[in-house]
JSON list of C-alpha atoms in Angstrom, two decimals:
[
{"chain": "A", "resi": 19, "resn": "MET", "atom": "CA", "xyz": [4.51, -53.06, 19.94]},
{"chain": "A", "resi": 20, "resn": "ASN", "atom": "CA", "xyz": [3.31, -52.61, 23.47]},
{"chain": "A", "resi": 21, "resn": "ASP", "atom": "CA", "xyz": [5.81, -50.91, 25.82]},
{"chain": "A", "resi": 22, "resn": "GLU", "atom": "CA", "xyz": [4.21, -52.51, 28.88]},
{"chain": "A", "resi": 23, "resn": "ARG", "atom": "CA", "xyz": [5.52, -55.97, 27.94]},
{"chain": "A", "resi": 24, "resn": "LEU", "atom": "CA", "xyz": [9.17, -54.93, 27.60]},
{"chain": "A", "resi": 25, "resn": "PRO", "atom": "CA", "xyz": [11.30, -55.06, 30.75]},
{"chain": "A", "resi": 26, "resn": "PRO", "atom": "CA", "xyz": [12.73, -51.70, 31.78]},
{"chain": "A", "resi": 27, "resn": "ARG", "atom": "CA", "xyz": [16.25, -51.02, 30.58]},
{"chain": "A", "resi": 28, "resn": "PRO", "atom": "CA", "xyz": [18.87, -51.04, 33.33]},
{"chain": "A", "resi": 29, "resn": "GLU", "atom": "CA", "xyz": [20.56, -47.77, 34.05]},
{"chain": "A", "resi": 30, "resn": "TYR", "atom": "CA", "xyz": [24.05, -47.76, 32.59]},
{"chain": "A", "resi": 31, "resn": "VAL", "atom": "CA", "xyz": [26.93, -46.80, 34.83]},
{"chain": "A", "resi": 32, "resn": "PRO", "atom": "CA", "xyz": [30.52, -47.07, 33.51]},
{"chain": "A", "resi": 33, "resn": "GLY", "atom": "CA", "xyz": [32.33, -49.82, 35.38]},
{"chain": "A", "resi": 34, "resn": "SER", "atom": "CA", "xyz": [29.10, -51.05, 36.83]},
{"chain": "A", "resi": 35, "resn": "ALA", "atom": "CA", "xyz": [28.98, -53.47, 39.76]},
{"chain": "A", "resi": 36, "resn": "GLN", "atom": "CA", "xyz": [26.09, -55.25, 38.10]},
{"chain": "A", "resi": 37, "resn": "PRO", "atom": "CA", "xyz": [27.57, -58.38, 36.45]},
{"chain": "A", "resi": 38, "resn": "ARG", "atom": "CA", "xyz": [25.06, -58.44, 33.61]},
{"chain": "A", "resi": 39, "resn": "LEU", "atom": "CA", "xyz": [26.32, -55.02, 32.46]},
{"chain": "A", "resi": 40, "resn": "ASN", "atom": "CA", "xyz": [29.94, -56.15, 32.59]},
{"chain": "A", "resi": 41, "resn": "ARG", "atom": "CA", "xyz": [29.46, -59.29, 30.51]},
{"chain": "A", "resi": 42, "resn": "PRO", "atom": "CA", "xyz": [32.22, -60.27, 28.04]},
{"chain": "A", "resi": 43, "resn": "VAL", "atom": "CA", "xyz": [31.34, -59.35, 24.49]},
{"chain": "A", "resi": 44, "resn": "ARG", "atom": "CA", "xyz": [33.27, -59.13, 21.22]},
{"chain": "A", "resi": 45, "resn": "GLU", "atom": "CA", "xyz": [33.12, -55.35, 20.99]},
{"chain": "A", "resi": 46, "resn": "ARG", "atom": "CA", "xyz": [36.17, -53.26, 21.78]},
{"chain": "A", "resi": 47, "resn": "TYR", "atom": "CA", "xyz": [34.43, -51.24, 24.46]},
{"chain": "A", "resi": 48, "resn": "PRO", "atom": "CA", "xyz": [31.46, -53.36, 25.49]},
{"chain": "A", "resi": 49, "resn": "GLN", "atom": "CA", "xyz": [29.87, -50.89, 27.91]},
{"chain": "A", "resi": 50, "resn": "ILE", "atom": "CA", "xyz": [30.13, -47.80, 25.76]},
{"chain": "A", "resi": 51, "resn": "ARG", "atom": "CA", "xyz": [26.87, -46.92, 24.14]},
{"chain": "A", "resi": 52, "resn": "ALA", "atom": "CA", "xyz": [26.49, -44.67, 21.13]},
{"chain": "A", "resi": 53, "resn": "THR", "atom": "CA", "xyz": [25.82, -41.61, 23.27]},
{"chain": "A", "resi": 54, "resn": "SER", "atom": "CA", "xyz": [28.30, -42.25, 26.07]},
{"chain": "A", "resi": 55, "resn": "GLY", "atom": "CA", "xyz": [31.63, -41.70, 24.25]},
{"chain": "A", "resi": 56, "resn": "TYR", "atom": "CA", "xyz": [31.98, -38.06, 25.15]},
{"chain": "A", "resi": 57, "resn": "GLY", "atom": "CA", "xyz": [31.67, -38.75, 28.88]},
{"chain": "A", "resi": 58, "resn": "ASP", "atom": "CA", "xyz": [33.61, -42.00, 29.22]},
{"chain": "A", "resi": 59, "resn": "PRO", "atom": "CA", "xyz": [37.03, -41.54, 30.88]},
{"chain": "A", "resi": 60, "resn": "ARG", "atom": "CA", "xyz": [38.39, -44.69, 29.18]},
{"chain": "A", "resi": 61, "resn": "ILE", "atom": "CA", "xyz": [38.42, -42.98, 25.80]},
{"chain": "A", "resi": 62, "resn": "ARG", "atom": "CA", "xyz": [41.61, -40.99, 25.49]},
{"chain": "A", "resi": 63, "resn": "HIS", "atom": "CA", "xyz": [42.26, -40.88, 21.75]},
{"chain": "A", "resi": 64, "resn": "THR", "atom": "CA", "xyz": [39.35, -40.13, 19.45]},
{"chain": "A", "resi": 65, "resn": "GLY", "atom": "CA", "xyz": [41.08, -40.08, 16.07]},
{"chain": "A", "resi": 66, "resn": "PRO", "atom": "CA", "xyz": [43.84, -41.68, 14.08]},
{"chain": "A", "resi": 67, "resn": "GLY", "atom": "CA", "xyz": [46.45, -39.25, 15.34]},
{"chain": "A", "resi": 68, "resn": "PRO", "atom": "CA", "xyz": [48.55, -36.39, 14.00]},
{"chain": "A", "resi": 69, "resn": "GLY", "atom": "CA", "xyz": [49.65, -36.66, 10.38]},
{"chain": "A", "resi": 70, "resn": "ALA", "atom": "CA", "xyz": [46.97, -39.13, 9.36]},
{"chain": "A", "resi": 71, "resn": "GLY", "atom": "CA", "xyz": [46.00, -38.82, 5.73]},
{"chain": "A", "resi": 72, "resn": "THR", "atom": "CA", "xyz": [49.08, -36.83, 4.72]},
{"chain": "A", "resi": 73, "resn": "GLU", "atom": "CA", "xyz": [51.73, -38.09, 2.37]},
{"chain": "A", "resi": 74, "resn": "GLN", "atom": "CA", "xyz": [54.63, -39.62, 4.26]},
{"chain": "A", "resi": 75, "resn": "GLU", "atom": "CA", "xyz": [56.97, -39.79, 1.24]},
{"chain": "A", "resi": 76, "resn": "PRO", "atom": "CA", "xyz": [56.39, -36.75, -1.01]},
{"chain": "A", "resi": 77, "resn": "GLU", "atom": "CA", "xyz": [59.33, -37.64, -3.29]},
{"chain": "A", "resi": 78, "resn": "ARG", "atom": "CA", "xyz": [57.82, -41.04, -4.06]},
{"chain": "A", "resi": 79, "resn": "SER", "atom": "CA", "xyz": [54.42, -39.48, -4.66]},
{"chain": "A", "resi": 80, "resn": "SER", "atom": "CA", "xyz": [55.78, -36.94, -7.13]},
{"chain": "A", "resi": 81, "resn": "LYS", "atom": "CA", "xyz": [57.76, -39.66, -8.91]},
{"chain": "A", "resi": 82, "resn": "LEU", "atom": "CA", "xyz": [54.64, -41.81, -9.26]},
{"chain": "A", "resi": 83, "resn": "ASN", "atom": "CA", "xyz": [52.58, -38.85, -10.46]},
{"chain": "A", "resi": 84, "resn": "ALA", "atom": "CA", "xyz": [55.18, -38.02, -13.13]},
{"chain": "A", "resi": 85, "resn": "ARG", "atom": "CA", "xyz": [55.24, -41.64, -14.30]},
{"chain": "A", "resi": 86, "resn": "LEU", "atom": "CA", "xyz": [51.47, -41.73, -14.40]},
{"chain": "A", "resi": 87, "resn": "ALA", "atom": "CA", "xyz": [51.35, -38.53, -16.46]},
{"chain": "A", "resi": 88, "resn": "LEU", "atom": "CA", "xyz": [53.85, -39.98, -18.95]},
{"chain": "A", "resi": 89, "resn": "ALA", "atom": "CA", "xyz": [51.94, -43.25, -19.20]},
{"chain": "A", "resi": 90, "resn": "LEU", "atom": "CA", "xyz": [48.62, -41.46, -19.74]},
{"chain": "A", "resi": 91, "resn": "THR", "atom": "CA", "xyz": [50.19, -39.29, -22.43]},
{"chain": "A", "resi": 92, "resn": "VAL", "atom": "CA", "xyz": [51.48, -42.38, -24.21]},
{"chain": "A", "resi": 93, "resn": "VAL", "atom": "CA", "xyz": [48.10, -44.12, -23.93]},
{"chain": "A", "resi": 94, "resn": "ILE", "atom": "CA", "xyz": [46.35, -41.10, -25.46]},
{"chain": "A", "resi": 95, "resn": "GLY", "atom": "CA", "xyz": [48.93, -41.15, -28.26]},
{"chain": "A", "resi": 96, "resn": "GLN", "atom": "CA", "xyz": [48.28, -44.86, -28.76]},
{"chain": "A", "resi": 97, "resn": "LEU", "atom": "CA", "xyz": [44.55, -44.27, -29.08]},
{"chain": "A", "resi": 98, "resn": "TRP", "atom": "CA", "xyz": [45.16, -41.57, -31.68]},
{"chain": "A", "resi": 99, "resn": "ALA", "atom": "CA", "xyz": [47.67, -43.76, -33.56]},
{"chain": "A", "resi": 100, "resn": "LEU", "atom": "CA", "xyz": [45.28, -46.71, -33.49]},
{"chain": "A", "resi": 101, "resn": "THR", "atom": "CA", "xyz": [42.57, -44.55, -35.06]},
{"chain": "A", "resi": 102, "resn": "VAL", "atom": "CA", "xyz": [44.91, -43.31, -37.79]},
{"chain": "A", "resi": 103, "resn": "THR", "atom": "CA", "xyz": [46.31, -46.81, -38.40]},
{"chain": "A", "resi": 104, "resn": "VAL", "atom": "CA", "xyz": [42.88, -48.42, -38.75]},
{"chain": "A", "resi": 105, "resn": "ASN", "atom": "CA", "xyz": [41.75, -45.63, -41.11]},
{"chain": "A", "resi": 106, "resn": "GLU", "atom": "CA", "xyz": [44.82, -46.11, -43.30]},
{"chain": "A", "resi": 107, "resn": "TRP", "atom": "CA", "xyz": [44.38, -49.89, -43.29]},
{"chain": "A", "resi": 108, "resn": "MET", "atom": "CA", "xyz": [40.75, -49.51, -44.37]},
{"chain": "A", "resi": 109, "resn": "LYS", "atom": "CA", "xyz": [41.79, -47.15, -47.19]},
{"chain": "A", "resi": 110, "resn": "GLY", "atom": "CA", "xyz": [44.23, -49.77, -48.41]},
{"chain": "A", "resi": 111, "resn": "ASN", "atom": "CA", "xyz": [47.42, -47.91, -47.43]},
{"chain": "A", "resi": 112, "resn": "THR", "atom": "CA", "xyz": [49.06, -50.93, -45.82]},
{"chain": "A", "resi": 113, "resn": "HIS", "atom": "CA", "xyz": [52.54, -49.35, -45.86]},
{"chain": "A", "resi": 114, "resn": "THR", "atom": "CA", "xyz": [51.37, -46.48, -43.64]},
{"chain": "A", "resi": 115, "resn": "ALA", "atom": "CA", "xyz": [49.36, -48.88, -41.48]},
{"chain": "A", "resi": 116, "resn": "TRP", "atom": "CA", "xyz": [52.47, -50.98, -40.75]},
{"chain": "A", "resi": 117, "resn": "TRP", "atom": "CA", "xyz": [54.33, -47.86, -39.66]},
{"chain": "A", "resi": 118, "resn": "GLY", "atom": "CA", "xyz": [51.41, -47.08, -37.35]},
{"chain": "A", "resi": 119, "resn": "ALA", "atom": "CA", "xyz": [51.53, -50.60, -35.92]},
{"chain": "A", "resi": 120, "resn": "GLY", "atom": "CA", "xyz": [55.24, -50.17, -35.27]},
{"chain": "A", "resi": 121, "resn": "PHE", "atom": "CA", "xyz": [54.56, -46.91, -33.46]},
{"chain": "A", "resi": 122, "resn": "LEU", "atom": "CA", "xyz": [51.93, -48.65, -31.32]},
{"chain": "A", "resi": 123, "resn": "PHE", "atom": "CA", "xyz": [54.38, -51.41, -30.43]},
{"chain": "A", "resi": 124, "resn": "LEU", "atom": "CA", "xyz": [57.11, -48.92, -29.48]},
{"chain": "A", "resi": 125, "resn": "SER", "atom": "CA", "xyz": [54.62, -46.96, -27.37]},
{"chain": "A", "resi": 126, "resn": "PHE", "atom": "CA", "xyz": [53.73, -50.17, -25.54]},
{"chain": "A", "resi": 127, "resn": "LEU", "atom": "CA", "xyz": [57.43, -50.78, -24.86]},
{"chain": "A", "resi": 128, "resn": "VAL", "atom": "CA", "xyz": [57.76, -47.25, -23.42]},
{"chain": "A", "resi": 129, "resn": "VAL", "atom": "CA", "xyz": [54.89, -47.86, -20.99]},
{"chain": "A", "resi": 130, "resn": "LEU", "atom": "CA", "xyz": [56.32, -51.27, -20.10]},
{"chain": "A", "resi": 131, "resn": "GLY", "atom": "CA", "xyz": [59.69, -49.63, -19.43]},
{"chain": "A", "resi": 132, "resn": "LEU", "atom": "CA", "xyz": [58.06, -47.08, -17.14]},
{"chain": "A", "resi": 133, "resn": "TRP", "atom": "CA", "xyz": [56.37, -49.94, -15.27]},
{"chain": "A", "resi": 134, "resn": "LEU", "atom": "CA", "xyz": [59.62, -51.90, -14.92]},
{"chain": "A", "resi": 135, "resn": "LEU", "atom": "CA", "xyz": [61.60, -48.83, -13.84]},
{"chain": "A", "resi": 136, "resn": "ASP", "atom": "CA", "xyz": [61.10, -49.30, -10.10]},
{"chain": "A", "resi": 137, "resn": "PRO", "atom": "CA", "xyz": [59.71, -52.66, -8.89]},
{"chain": "A", "resi": 138, "resn": "LYS", "atom": "CA", "xyz": [59.19, -51.50, -5.28]},
{"chain": "A", "resi": 139, "resn": "ASP", "atom": "CA", "xyz": [56.49, -49.03, -6.38]},
{"chain": "A", "resi": 140, "resn": "ARG", "atom": "CA", "xyz": [54.13, -51.74, -7.59]}
]
C-alpha cells in the first residue's frame, strides 16, 4: 500500500468544532479513540464499581454449595451402585440387583427432593 495516496488523518481534538469529527455514530463515545481514554475528561468511571464480583448473598451461596455437595455425593453413590447392580445382574443374582435398582431409585428421589427444596434458587 502506498502512503502517498491516503489522505492525511485529521488531528483529533475532544469536542472538536469540525463537524466531520462530531458525526453521530452508534458507539457510546464516538470521539474516543483507543489511546485517548486516559486523557478524556468525559470518562469519570473506568470500572464496574465497588463490590463488583463479590457475593451479595453469602447465605444463599453457602446453601447452594451445601446442596451441590450433597447432590454430587449422591451421584457418586449412584454410579457406584449402578456398577455393583450391573455386576450382580450379569452374575445372575437378580435378587441383589433389584435391591440395587431400588437404591438407585431412592437416590434419584433424594436428588429430586434437593432440587425441589427451594424453587427460587433455580
